Structures are given as C-alpha cells and as structure tokens.
mmCIF file of C-alpha atoms in Angstrom:
data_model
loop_
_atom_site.group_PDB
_atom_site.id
_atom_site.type_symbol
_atom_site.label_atom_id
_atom_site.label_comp_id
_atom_site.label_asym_id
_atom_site.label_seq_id
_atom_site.Cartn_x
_atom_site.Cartn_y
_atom_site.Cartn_z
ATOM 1 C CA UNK W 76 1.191 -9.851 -14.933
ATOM 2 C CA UNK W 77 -0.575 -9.768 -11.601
ATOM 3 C CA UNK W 78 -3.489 -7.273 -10.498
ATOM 4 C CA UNK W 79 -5.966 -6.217 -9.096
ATOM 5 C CA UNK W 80 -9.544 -5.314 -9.535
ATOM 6 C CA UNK W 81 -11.525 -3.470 -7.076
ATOM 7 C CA UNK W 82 -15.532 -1.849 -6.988
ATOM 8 C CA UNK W 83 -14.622 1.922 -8.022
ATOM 9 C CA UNK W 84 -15.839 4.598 -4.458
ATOM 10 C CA UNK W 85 -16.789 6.317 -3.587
ATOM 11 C CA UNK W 86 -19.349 3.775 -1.231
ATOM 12 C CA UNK W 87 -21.735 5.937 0.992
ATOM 13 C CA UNK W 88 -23.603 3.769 3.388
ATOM 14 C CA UNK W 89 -25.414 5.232 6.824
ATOM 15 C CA UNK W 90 -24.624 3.516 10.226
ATOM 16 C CA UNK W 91 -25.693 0.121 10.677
ATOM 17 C CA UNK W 92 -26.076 -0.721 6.879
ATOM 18 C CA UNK W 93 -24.085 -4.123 5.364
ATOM 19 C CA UNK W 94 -21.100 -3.622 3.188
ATOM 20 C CA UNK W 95 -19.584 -5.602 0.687
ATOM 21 C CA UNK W 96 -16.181 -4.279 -1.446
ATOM 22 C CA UNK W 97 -15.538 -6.345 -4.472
ATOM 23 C CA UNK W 98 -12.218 -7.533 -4.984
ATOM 24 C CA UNK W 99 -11.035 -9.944 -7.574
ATOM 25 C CA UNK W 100 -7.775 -11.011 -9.181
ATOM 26 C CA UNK W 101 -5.302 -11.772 -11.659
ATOM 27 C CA UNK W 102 -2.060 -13.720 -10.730
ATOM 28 C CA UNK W 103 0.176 -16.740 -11.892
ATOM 29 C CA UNK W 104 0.464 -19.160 -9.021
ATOM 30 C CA UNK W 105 -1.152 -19.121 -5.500
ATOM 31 C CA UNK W 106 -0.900 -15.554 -4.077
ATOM 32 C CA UNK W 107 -1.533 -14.327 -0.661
ATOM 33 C CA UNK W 108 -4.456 -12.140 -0.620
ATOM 34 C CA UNK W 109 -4.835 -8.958 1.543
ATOM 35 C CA UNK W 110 -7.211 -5.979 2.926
ATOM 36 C CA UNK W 111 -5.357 -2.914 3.557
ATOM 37 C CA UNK W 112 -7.299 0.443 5.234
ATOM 38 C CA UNK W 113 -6.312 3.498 5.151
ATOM 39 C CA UNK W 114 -8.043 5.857 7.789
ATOM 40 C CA UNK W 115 -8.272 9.759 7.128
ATOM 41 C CA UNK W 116 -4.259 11.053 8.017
ATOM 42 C CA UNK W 117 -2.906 7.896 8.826
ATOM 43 C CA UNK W 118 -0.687 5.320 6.971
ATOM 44 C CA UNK W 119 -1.999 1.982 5.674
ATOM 45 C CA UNK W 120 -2.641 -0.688 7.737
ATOM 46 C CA UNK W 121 -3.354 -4.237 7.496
ATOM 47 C CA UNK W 122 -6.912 -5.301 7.915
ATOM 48 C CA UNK W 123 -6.931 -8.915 7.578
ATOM 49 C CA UNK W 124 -5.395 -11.392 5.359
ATOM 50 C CA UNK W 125 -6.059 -15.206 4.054
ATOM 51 C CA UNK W 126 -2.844 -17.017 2.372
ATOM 52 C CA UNK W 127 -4.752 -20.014 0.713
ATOM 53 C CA UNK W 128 -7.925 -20.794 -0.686
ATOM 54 C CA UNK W 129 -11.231 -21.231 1.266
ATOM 55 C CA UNK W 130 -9.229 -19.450 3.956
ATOM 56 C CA UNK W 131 -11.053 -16.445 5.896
ATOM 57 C CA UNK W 132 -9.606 -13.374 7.094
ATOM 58 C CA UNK W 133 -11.307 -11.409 9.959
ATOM 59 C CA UNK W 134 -10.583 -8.797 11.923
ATOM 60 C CA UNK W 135 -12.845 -5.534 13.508
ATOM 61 C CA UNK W 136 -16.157 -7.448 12.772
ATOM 62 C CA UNK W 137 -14.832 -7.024 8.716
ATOM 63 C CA UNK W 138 -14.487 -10.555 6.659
ATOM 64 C CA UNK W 139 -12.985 -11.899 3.530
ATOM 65 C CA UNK W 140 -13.236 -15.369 2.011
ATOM 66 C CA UNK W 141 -10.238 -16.545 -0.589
ATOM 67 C CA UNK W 142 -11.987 -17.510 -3.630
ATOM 68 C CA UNK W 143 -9.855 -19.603 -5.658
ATOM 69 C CA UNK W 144 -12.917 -20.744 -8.343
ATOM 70 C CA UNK W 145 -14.020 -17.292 -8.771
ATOM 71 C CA UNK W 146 -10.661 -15.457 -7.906
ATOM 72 C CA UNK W 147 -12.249 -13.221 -5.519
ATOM 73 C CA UNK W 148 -11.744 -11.939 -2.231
ATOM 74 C CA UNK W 149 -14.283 -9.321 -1.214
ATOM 75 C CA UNK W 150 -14.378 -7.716 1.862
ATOM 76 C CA UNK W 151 -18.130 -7.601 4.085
ATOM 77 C CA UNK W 152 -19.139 -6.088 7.247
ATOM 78 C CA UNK W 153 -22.417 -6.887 8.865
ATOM 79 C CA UNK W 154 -23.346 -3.572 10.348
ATOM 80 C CA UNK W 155 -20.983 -0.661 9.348
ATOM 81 C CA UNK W 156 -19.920 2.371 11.731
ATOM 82 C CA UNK W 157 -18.810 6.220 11.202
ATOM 83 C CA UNK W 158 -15.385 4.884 12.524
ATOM 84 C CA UNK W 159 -14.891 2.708 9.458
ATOM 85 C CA UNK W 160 -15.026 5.511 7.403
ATOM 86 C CA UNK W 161 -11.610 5.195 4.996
ATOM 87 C CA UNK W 162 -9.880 4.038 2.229
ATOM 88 C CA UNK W 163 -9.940 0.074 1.514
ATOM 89 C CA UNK W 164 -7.182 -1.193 -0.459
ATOM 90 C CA UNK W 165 -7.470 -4.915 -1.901
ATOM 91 C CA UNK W 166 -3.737 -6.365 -2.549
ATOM 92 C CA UNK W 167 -2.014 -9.415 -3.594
ATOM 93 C CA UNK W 168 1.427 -11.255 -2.980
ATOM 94 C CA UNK W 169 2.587 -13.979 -5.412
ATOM 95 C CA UNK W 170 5.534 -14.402 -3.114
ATOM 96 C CA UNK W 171 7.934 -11.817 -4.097
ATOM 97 C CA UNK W 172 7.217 -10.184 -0.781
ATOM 98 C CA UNK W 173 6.306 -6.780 -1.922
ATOM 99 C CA UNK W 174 2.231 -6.238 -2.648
ATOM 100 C CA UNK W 175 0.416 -5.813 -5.753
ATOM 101 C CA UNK W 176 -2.693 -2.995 -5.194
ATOM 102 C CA UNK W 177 -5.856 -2.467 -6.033
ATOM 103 C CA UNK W 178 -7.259 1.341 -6.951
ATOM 104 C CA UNK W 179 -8.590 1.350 -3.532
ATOM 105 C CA UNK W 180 -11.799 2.134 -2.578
ATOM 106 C CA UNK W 181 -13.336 5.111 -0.580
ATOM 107 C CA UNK W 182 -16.411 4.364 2.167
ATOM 108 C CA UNK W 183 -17.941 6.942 2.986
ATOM 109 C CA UNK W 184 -20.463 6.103 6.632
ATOM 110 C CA UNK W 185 -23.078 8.635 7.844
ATOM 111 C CA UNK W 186 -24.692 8.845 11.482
ATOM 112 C CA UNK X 252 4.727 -3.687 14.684
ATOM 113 C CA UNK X 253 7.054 -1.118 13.124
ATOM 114 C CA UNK X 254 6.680 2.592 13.241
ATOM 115 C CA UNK X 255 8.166 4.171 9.738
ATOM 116 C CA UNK X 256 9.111 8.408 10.028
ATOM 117 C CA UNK X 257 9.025 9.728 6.876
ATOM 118 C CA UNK X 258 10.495 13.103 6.057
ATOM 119 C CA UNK X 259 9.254 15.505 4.683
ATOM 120 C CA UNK X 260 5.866 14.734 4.995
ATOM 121 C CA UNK X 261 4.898 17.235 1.948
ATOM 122 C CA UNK X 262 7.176 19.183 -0.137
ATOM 123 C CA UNK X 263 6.247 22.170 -3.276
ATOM 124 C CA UNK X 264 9.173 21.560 -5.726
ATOM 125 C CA UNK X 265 9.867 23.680 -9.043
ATOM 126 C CA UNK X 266 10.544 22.002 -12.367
ATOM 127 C CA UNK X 267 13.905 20.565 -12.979
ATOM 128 C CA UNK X 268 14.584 19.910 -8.965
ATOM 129 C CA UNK X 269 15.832 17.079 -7.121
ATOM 130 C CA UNK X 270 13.733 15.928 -3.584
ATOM 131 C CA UNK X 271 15.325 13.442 -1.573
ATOM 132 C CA UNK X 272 12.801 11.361 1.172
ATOM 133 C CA UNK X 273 13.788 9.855 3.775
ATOM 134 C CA UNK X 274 12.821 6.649 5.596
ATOM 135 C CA UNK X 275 13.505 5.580 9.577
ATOM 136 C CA UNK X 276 12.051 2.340 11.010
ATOM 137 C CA UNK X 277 12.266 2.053 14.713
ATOM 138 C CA UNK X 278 13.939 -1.320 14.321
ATOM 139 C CA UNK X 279 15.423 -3.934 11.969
ATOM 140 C CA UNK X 280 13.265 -4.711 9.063
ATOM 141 C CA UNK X 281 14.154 -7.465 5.975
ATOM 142 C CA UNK X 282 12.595 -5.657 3.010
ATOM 143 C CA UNK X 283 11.828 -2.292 2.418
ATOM 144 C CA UNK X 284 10.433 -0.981 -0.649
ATOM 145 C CA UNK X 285 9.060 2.567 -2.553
ATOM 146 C CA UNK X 286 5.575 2.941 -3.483
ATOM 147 C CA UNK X 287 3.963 5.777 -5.367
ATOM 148 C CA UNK X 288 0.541 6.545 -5.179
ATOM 149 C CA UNK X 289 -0.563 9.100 -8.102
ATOM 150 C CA UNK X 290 -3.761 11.386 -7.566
ATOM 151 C CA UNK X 291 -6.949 9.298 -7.422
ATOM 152 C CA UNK X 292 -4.739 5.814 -8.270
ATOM 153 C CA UNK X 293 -3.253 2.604 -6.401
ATOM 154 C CA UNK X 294 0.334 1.839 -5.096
ATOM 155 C CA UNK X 295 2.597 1.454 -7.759
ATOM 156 C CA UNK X 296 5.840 -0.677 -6.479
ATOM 157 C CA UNK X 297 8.829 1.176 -7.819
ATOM 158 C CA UNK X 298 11.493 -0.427 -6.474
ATOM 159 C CA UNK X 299 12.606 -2.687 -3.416
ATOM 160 C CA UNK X 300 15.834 -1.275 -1.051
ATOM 161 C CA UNK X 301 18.639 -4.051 -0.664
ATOM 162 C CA UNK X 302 20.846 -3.415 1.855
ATOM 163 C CA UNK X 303 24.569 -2.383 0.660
ATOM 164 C CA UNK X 304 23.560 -3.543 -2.927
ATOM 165 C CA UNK X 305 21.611 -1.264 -6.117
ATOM 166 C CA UNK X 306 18.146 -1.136 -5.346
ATOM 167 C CA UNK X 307 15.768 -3.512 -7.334
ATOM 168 C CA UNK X 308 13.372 -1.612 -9.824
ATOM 169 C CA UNK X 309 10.258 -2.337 -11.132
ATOM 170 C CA UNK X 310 8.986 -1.703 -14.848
ATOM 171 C CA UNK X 311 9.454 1.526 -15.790
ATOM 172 C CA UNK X 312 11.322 3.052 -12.748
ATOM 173 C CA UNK X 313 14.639 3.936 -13.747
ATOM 174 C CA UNK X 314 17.273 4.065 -11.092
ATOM 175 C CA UNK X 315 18.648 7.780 -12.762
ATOM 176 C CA UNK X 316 15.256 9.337 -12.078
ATOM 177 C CA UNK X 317 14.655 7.397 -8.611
ATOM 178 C CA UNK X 318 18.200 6.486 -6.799
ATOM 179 C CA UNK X 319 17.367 4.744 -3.316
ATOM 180 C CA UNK X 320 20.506 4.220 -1.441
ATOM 181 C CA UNK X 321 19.792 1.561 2.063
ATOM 182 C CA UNK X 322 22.906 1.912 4.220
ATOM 183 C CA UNK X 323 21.783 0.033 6.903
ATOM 184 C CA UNK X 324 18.504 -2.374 7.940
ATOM 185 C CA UNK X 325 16.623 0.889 9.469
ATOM 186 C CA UNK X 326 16.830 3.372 6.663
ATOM 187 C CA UNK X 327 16.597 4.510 3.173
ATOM 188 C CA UNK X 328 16.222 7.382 0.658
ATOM 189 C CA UNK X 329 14.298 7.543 -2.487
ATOM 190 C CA UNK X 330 15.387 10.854 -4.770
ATOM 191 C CA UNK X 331 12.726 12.055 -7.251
ATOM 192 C CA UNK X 332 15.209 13.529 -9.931
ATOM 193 C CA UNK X 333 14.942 16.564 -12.367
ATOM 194 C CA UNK X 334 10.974 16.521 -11.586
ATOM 195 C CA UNK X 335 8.240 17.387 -13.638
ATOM 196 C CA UNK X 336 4.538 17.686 -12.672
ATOM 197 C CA UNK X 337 4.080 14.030 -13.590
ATOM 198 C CA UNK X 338 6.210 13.448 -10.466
ATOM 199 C CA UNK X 339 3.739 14.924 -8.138
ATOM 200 C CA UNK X 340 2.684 12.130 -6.233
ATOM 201 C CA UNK X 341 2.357 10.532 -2.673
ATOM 202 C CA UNK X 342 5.935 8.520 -2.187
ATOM 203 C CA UNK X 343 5.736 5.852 0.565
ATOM 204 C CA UNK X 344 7.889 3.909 2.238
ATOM 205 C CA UNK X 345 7.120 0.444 3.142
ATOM 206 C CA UNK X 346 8.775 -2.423 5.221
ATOM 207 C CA UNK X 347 8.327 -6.128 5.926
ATOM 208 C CA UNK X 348 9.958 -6.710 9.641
ATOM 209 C CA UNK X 349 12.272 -9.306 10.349
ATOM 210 C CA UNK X 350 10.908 -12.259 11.700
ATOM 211 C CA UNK X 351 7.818 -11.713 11.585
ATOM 212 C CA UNK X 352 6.950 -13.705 8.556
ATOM 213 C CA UNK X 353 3.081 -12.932 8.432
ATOM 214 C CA UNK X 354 3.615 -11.317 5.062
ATOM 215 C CA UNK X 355 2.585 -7.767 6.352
ATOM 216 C CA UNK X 356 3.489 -5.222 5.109
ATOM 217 C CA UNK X 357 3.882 -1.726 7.645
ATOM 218 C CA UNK X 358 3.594 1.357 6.012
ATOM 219 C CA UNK X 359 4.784 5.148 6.620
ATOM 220 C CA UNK X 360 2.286 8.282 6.464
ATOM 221 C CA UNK X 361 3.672 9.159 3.110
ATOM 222 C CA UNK X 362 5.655 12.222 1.514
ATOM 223 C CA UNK X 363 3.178 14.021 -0.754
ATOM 224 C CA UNK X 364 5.218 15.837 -3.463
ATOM 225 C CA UNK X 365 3.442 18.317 -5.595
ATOM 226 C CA UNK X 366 5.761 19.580 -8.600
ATOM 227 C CA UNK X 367 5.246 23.233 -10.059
#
C-alpha cells in the first residue's frame, strides 16, 4: 500500500541555520505529494505542494522538489527562524482525495 | 479557505463510554474525512463522511466502534464507542472544499480524547 517515510525529530537547529526534512515514498501510480505544518495549538496547514514530477513547491522561503527517480520529496529552507518552529508532516495523494501521512517531524529553532 | 469547529476540543472518558465529536465547516465542502493521530504517531485515515450514505472505512476501522453520520455538506460526527485506553487519541476532522480542486486538504484543531 502507499506510505510514507519521514527523518524521525526531533530537529534542533539555531536561527539562521539550513534545514533539510527527508521525505520519501511508497505509492502505486503518480501521487500528489504534500508538506503539511503544524504550528504549536493550531490545526494543520498546508505548506506547499507539487502534483507531478520535477515539479517544485514553495511557499514561506520553504522548498520541495518531486523526485520521481529517487521517490523523494524533502522539504529545505535556506535560513530557518524561531517562527518555524512546529511539526512538519510529509503526505501523499494517489488520487483518492484523502492524504496518506508521514510520522511527522518536530523542528525545534533557537534564538 | 475553510474554518472547521470541532467540539469538544479535549474530553477524560472512563472505560466502556461512548464520546461523540462533532464537526462544523463554515461552508460547503465535497469530502470530509476522520483522522486519528495516536501519541507520538501520524494521521491514520479512518474513514471518509458521504453525505446521506454509510460512511467509507478504512482497514481496520469498523463502523460499530466509529459510526460517523454526515447529514448535510457542513457537518459530521465521529462516535468513539465502548472505549478503552487504546482509544485515547487526537480525532480530527478534515475537509476538501468544493471547488477548489487544489487537492488541499483544511484541517480542524483536533479533539484530544484521553480514556481512563
């Protein structure tokens, strides 16, 4: 079946430092890929998403590239803030509209 | 965007209970579905809310232990029945909105259920 494989948190980084979540997956067909976040007492949200390979999702200075030779889709930020502090959630749809979830994984930034 | 109330937002239940959650979106929405999220582990799908018809479960989700009733395209209810501490869990709601046809999914705050 599909899933999901993330890089296990927590990830403590200080301000200004590069990050990189590893994300790759398992899935029959061409799936949708997606980066949800999760900030401290708040719902998940999407972060940015790519729907076919070689695509790039961006949004709030993160980035993911859709990997279709290496089945990856990791998430990167250049230069990191105590904002983006949360919970990253890597996720997959093979078209039946509801998502298939990574473990998540918990960044941790300090000032 | 949609805006999802969930209710409660945490709950204490004894052994042997029934909880019933509720979901509002603040306008129409296609698909909604029921997510759990154990301690320290992903979304789990559990089942997807059809509209006027028997929800649609996933793997190992039983519609006797988790009945989700959808009367209309705004609302739903997922029951945790006859719980057990294996229940305790965050229960989520989730929704894809009509029309918008990005493939996002919006999700509520959660109802985090701890069973005693």
């Amino acid at each position: 079946g599909d899933s999901v494989t993330q890089m296990e948190g927590p990830v403590t980084l200080s301000e200004e430092a590069f990050l990189t979540i590893n994300c790759t997956y398992t899935a029959t067909g061409y799936p949708s890929l997606f980066w949800y976040v999760q900030y401290p007492g708040e719902g998940l949200q999407l972060l940015l998403k790519a729907t076919k390979a070689d695509d790039k999702g961006s949004n709030k200075g993160f980035e993911a590239t859709y990997r279709k030779e290496t089945t990856s889709f990791h998430l990167e930020k250049g230069s990191v803030q105590v904002s983006d502090s949360a919970v990253y959630f890597c996720a997959l749809d093979t078209g039946r509209r509801a998502l298939t979830f990574g473990s998540g994984t918990r960044l941790q930034v300090q000032p | 965007s949609a805006v999802i109330s969930q209710k409660p937002s945490r709950d204490i239940c004894q052994r042997g209970t029934s909880l019933t959650i509720q979901c509002q979106v603040d306008s129409q929405v296609t698909m909604m579905f029921w997510y759990r999220q154990q301690p320290g582990q992903s979304l789990t799908l559990i089942a997807t809310a059809n509209q006027g018809s028997e929800a649609t479960y996933e793997s190992g989700f039983v519609i006797d232990k988790f009945p989700i009733s959808r009367p209309n395209l705004t609302f739903s209810t997922l029951t945790v029945s006859n719980m057990s501490p294996e229940d305790s869990s965050i229960y989520l709601c989730s929704v894809e909105k009509a029309g918008l046809g990005t493939g996002e999914l919006f999700f509520g705050e959660g109802s985090r259920l701890t069973v005693l």
